[in-house]
Short mmCIF file of C-alpha atoms in Angstrom, two decimals:
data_model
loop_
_atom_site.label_atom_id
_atom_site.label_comp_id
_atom_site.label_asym_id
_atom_site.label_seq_id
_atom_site.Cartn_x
_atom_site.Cartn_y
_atom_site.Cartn_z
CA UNK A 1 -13.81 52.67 -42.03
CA UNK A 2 -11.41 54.70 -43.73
CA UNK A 3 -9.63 55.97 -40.74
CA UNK A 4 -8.63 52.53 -40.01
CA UNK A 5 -7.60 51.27 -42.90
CA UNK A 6 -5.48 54.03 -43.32
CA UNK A 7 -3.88 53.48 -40.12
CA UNK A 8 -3.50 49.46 -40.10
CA UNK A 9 -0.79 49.35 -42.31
CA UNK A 10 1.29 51.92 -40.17
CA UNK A 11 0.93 50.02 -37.11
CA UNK A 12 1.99 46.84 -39.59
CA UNK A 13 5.46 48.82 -40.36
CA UNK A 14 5.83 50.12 -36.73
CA UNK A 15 6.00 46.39 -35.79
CA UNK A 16 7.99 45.50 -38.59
CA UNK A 17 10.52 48.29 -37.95
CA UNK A 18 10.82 47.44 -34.42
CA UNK A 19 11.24 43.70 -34.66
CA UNK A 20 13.94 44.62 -37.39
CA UNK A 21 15.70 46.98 -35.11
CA UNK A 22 15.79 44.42 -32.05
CA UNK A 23 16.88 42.11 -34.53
CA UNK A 24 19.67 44.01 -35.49
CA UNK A 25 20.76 45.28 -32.03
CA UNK A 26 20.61 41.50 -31.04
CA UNK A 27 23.28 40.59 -33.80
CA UNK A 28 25.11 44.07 -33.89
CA UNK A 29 25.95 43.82 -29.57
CA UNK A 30 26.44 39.95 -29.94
CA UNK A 31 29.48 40.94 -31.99
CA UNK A 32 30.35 44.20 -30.50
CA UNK A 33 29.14 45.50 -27.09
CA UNK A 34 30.02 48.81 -27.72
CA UNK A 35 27.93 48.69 -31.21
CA UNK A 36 26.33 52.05 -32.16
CA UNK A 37 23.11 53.33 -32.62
CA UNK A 38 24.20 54.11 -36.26
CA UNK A 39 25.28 50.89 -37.00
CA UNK A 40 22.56 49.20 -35.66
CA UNK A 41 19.79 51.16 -37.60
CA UNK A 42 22.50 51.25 -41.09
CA UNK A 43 22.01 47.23 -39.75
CA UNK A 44 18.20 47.13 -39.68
CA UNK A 45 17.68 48.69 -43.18
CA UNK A 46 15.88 51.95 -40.86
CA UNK A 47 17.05 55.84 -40.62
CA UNK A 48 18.28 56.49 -36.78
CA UNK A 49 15.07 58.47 -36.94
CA UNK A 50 12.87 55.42 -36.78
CA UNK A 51 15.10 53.68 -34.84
CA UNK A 52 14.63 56.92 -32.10
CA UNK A 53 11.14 57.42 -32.71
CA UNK A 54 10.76 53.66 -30.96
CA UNK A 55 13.54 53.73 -28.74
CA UNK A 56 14.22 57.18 -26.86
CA UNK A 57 18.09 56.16 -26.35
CA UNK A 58 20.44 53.59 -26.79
CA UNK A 59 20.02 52.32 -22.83
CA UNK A 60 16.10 51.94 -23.87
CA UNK A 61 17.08 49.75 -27.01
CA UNK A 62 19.85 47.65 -25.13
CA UNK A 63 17.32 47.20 -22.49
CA UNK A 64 14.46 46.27 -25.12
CA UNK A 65 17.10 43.27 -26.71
CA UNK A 66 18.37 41.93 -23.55
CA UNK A 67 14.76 41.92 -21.59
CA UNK A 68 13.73 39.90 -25.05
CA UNK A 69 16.56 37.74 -25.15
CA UNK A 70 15.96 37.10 -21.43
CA UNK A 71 12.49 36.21 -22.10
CA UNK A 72 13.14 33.53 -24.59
CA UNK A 73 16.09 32.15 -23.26
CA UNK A 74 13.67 31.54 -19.62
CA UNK A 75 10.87 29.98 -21.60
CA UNK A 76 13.72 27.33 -22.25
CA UNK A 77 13.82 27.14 -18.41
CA UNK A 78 10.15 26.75 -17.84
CA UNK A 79 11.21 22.86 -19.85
CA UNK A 80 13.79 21.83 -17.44
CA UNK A 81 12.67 19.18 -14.52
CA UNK A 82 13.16 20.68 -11.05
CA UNK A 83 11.92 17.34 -9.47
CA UNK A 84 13.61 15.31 -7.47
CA UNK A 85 16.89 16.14 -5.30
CA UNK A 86 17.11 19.73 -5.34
CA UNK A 87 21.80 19.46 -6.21
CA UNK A 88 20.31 17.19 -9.59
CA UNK A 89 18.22 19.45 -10.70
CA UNK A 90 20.29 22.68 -10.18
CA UNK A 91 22.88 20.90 -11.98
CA UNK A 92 20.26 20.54 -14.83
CA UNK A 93 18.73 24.06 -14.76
CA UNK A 94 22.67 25.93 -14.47
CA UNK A 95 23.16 23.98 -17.68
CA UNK A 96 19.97 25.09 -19.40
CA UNK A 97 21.24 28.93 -18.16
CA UNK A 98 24.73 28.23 -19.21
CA UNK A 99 23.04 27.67 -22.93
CA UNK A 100 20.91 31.04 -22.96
CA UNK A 101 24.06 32.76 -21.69
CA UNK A 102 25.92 31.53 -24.53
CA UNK A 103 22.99 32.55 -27.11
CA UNK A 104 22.50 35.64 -25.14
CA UNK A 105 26.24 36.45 -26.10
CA UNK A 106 28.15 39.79 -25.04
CA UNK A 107 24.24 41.11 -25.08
CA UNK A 108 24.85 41.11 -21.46
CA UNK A 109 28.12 43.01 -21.69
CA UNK A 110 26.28 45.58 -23.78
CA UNK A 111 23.55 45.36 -21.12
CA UNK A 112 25.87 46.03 -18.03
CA UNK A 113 27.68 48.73 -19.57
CA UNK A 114 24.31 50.83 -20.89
CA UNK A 115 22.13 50.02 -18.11
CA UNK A 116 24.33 48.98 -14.73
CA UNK A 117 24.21 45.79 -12.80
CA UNK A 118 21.49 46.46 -10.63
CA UNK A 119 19.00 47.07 -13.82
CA UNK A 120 20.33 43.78 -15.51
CA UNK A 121 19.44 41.46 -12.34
CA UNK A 122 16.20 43.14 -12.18
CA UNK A 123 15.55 41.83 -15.86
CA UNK A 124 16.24 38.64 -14.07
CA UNK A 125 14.02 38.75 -11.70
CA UNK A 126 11.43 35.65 -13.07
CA UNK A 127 14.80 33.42 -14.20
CA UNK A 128 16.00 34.26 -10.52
CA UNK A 129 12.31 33.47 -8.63
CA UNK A 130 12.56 30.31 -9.93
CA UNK A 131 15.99 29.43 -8.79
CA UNK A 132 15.13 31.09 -5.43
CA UNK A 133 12.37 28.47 -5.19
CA UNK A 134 14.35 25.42 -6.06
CA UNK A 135 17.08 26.96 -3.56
CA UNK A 136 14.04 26.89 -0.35
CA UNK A 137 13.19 23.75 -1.41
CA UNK A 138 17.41 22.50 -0.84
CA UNK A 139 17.34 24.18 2.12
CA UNK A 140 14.51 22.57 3.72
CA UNK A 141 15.58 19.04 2.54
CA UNK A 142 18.92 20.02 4.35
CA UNK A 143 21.19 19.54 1.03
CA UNK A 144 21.73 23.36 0.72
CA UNK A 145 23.22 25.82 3.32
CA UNK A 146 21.11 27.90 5.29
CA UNK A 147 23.27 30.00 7.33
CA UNK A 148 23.64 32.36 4.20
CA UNK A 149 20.49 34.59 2.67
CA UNK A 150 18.51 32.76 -0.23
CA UNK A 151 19.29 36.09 -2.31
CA UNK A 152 22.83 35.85 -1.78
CA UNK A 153 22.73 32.12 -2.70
CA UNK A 154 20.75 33.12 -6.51
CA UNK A 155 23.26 36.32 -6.48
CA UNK A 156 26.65 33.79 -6.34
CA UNK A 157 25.08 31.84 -8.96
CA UNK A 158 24.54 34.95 -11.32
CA UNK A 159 28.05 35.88 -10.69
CA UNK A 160 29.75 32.99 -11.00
CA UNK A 161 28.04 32.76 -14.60
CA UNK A 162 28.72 35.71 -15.61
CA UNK A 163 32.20 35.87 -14.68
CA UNK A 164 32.76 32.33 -16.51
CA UNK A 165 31.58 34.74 -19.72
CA UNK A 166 34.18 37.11 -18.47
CA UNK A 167 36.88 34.05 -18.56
CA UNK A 168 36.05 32.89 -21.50
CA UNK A 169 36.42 36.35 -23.13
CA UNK A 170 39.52 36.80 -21.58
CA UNK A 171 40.58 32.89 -23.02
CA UNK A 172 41.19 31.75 -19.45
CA UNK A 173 38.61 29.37 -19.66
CA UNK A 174 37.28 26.82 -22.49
CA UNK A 175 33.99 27.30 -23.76
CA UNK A 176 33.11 23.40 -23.49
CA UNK A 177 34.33 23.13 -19.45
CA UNK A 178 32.40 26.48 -18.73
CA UNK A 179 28.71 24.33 -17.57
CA UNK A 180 31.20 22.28 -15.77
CA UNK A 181 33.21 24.74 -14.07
CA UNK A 182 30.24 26.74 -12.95
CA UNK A 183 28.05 24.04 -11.82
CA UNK A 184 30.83 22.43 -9.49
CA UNK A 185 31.37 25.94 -8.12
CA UNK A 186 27.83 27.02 -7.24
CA UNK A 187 27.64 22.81 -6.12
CA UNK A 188 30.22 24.21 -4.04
CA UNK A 189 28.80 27.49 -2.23
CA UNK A 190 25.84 25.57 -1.85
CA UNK A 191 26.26 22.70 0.63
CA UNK A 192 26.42 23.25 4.01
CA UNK A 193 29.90 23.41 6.20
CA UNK A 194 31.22 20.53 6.99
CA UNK A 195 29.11 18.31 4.03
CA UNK A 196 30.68 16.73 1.50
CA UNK A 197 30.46 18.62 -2.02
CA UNK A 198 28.47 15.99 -4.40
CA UNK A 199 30.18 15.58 -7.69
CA UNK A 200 28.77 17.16 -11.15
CA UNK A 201 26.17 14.91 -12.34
CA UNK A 202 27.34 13.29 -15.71
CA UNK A 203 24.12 14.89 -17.24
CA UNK A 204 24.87 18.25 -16.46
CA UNK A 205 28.18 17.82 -17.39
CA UNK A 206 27.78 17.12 -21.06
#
């Protein structure tokens, strides 16, 4: 039919323009938080019109890139092994995290500053499920505290990752201690008074 061979190759370059744009916006916020909208379509090889006529603002564009990025980056989760003693494998998934933070970059700067905290930890929302689960299953084997809310367990974890970023950035911290740091921290907040913390398992560490 006419009509829709007419209109297959425009939904072709509407893909095409939008994959370029998130593209762009990925590398563009990676290096600068505060990138513009100008800069990212002058980076896609697209007019800011196109770039608009997909992505009503800059907050709807940031949100597109990060909610991507978040979405790969917890199909690397879905591989790690939860079995086993609940402190091993957190130590094992915080790792994994620690890596898609890194790859995610200051996209999660840009992400905080266009869309607020409260947005960003709702694009979290599967990674954090699945650390909610493994953090049940602690507490019920009695390795992980249970005086505290589960929420406010995954919570401390996000912000003790993000603010490693935040050190890091501000050269307080080195990039290759950073899994380290934050896993013996949230090891930390997670036992119950009066345990003994468990050391960083050498795995988790490297």
């Amino acid at each position: 039919m006419p009509g829709v061979t007419q209109q297959q190759p425009q939904r072709a370059d509407a893909r095409r323009n939008v994959q370029a744009i998130l593209d762009a916006a990925a590398v563009c916020l990676s290096r600068d938080p505060d990138a513009s909208v100008a800069e990212i379509a002058r980076s896609a090889g697209v007019g800011r019109v196109t770039l608009y006529g997909h992505f009503e603002n800059r907050a709807a564009l940031v949100e597109a890139v990060v909610a991507r990025a978040i979405e790969e980056g917890d199909a690397a989760l879905d591989a790690v092994d939860l079995s086993g003693d609940a402190r091993e494998a957190l130590a094992r998934l915080l790792r994994q995290s620690w890596l898609t933070v890194v790859q995610v970059g200051s996209l999660l700067t840009a992400a905080v500053e266009a869309l607020g905290p409260e947005r960003v930890l709702a694009l979290h929302e599967r990674p954090a499920s699945r650390v909610e689960r493994l953090v049940e299953r602690g507490r019920a084997d009695g390795v992980f505290r249970a005086d505290l809310p589960s929420s406010w367990l995954v919570g401390t974890l996000h912000r003790v990752m993000h603010g490693a970023a935040e050190e890091i950035d501000g050269g307080r911290l080195a990039p290759d201690d950073a899994a380290t740091t934050i896993t013996a921290t949230v090891l930390a907040a997670f036992t119950p008074p009066g345990t003994p913390v468990p050391a960083v398992p050498d795995e988790a560490a490297r």
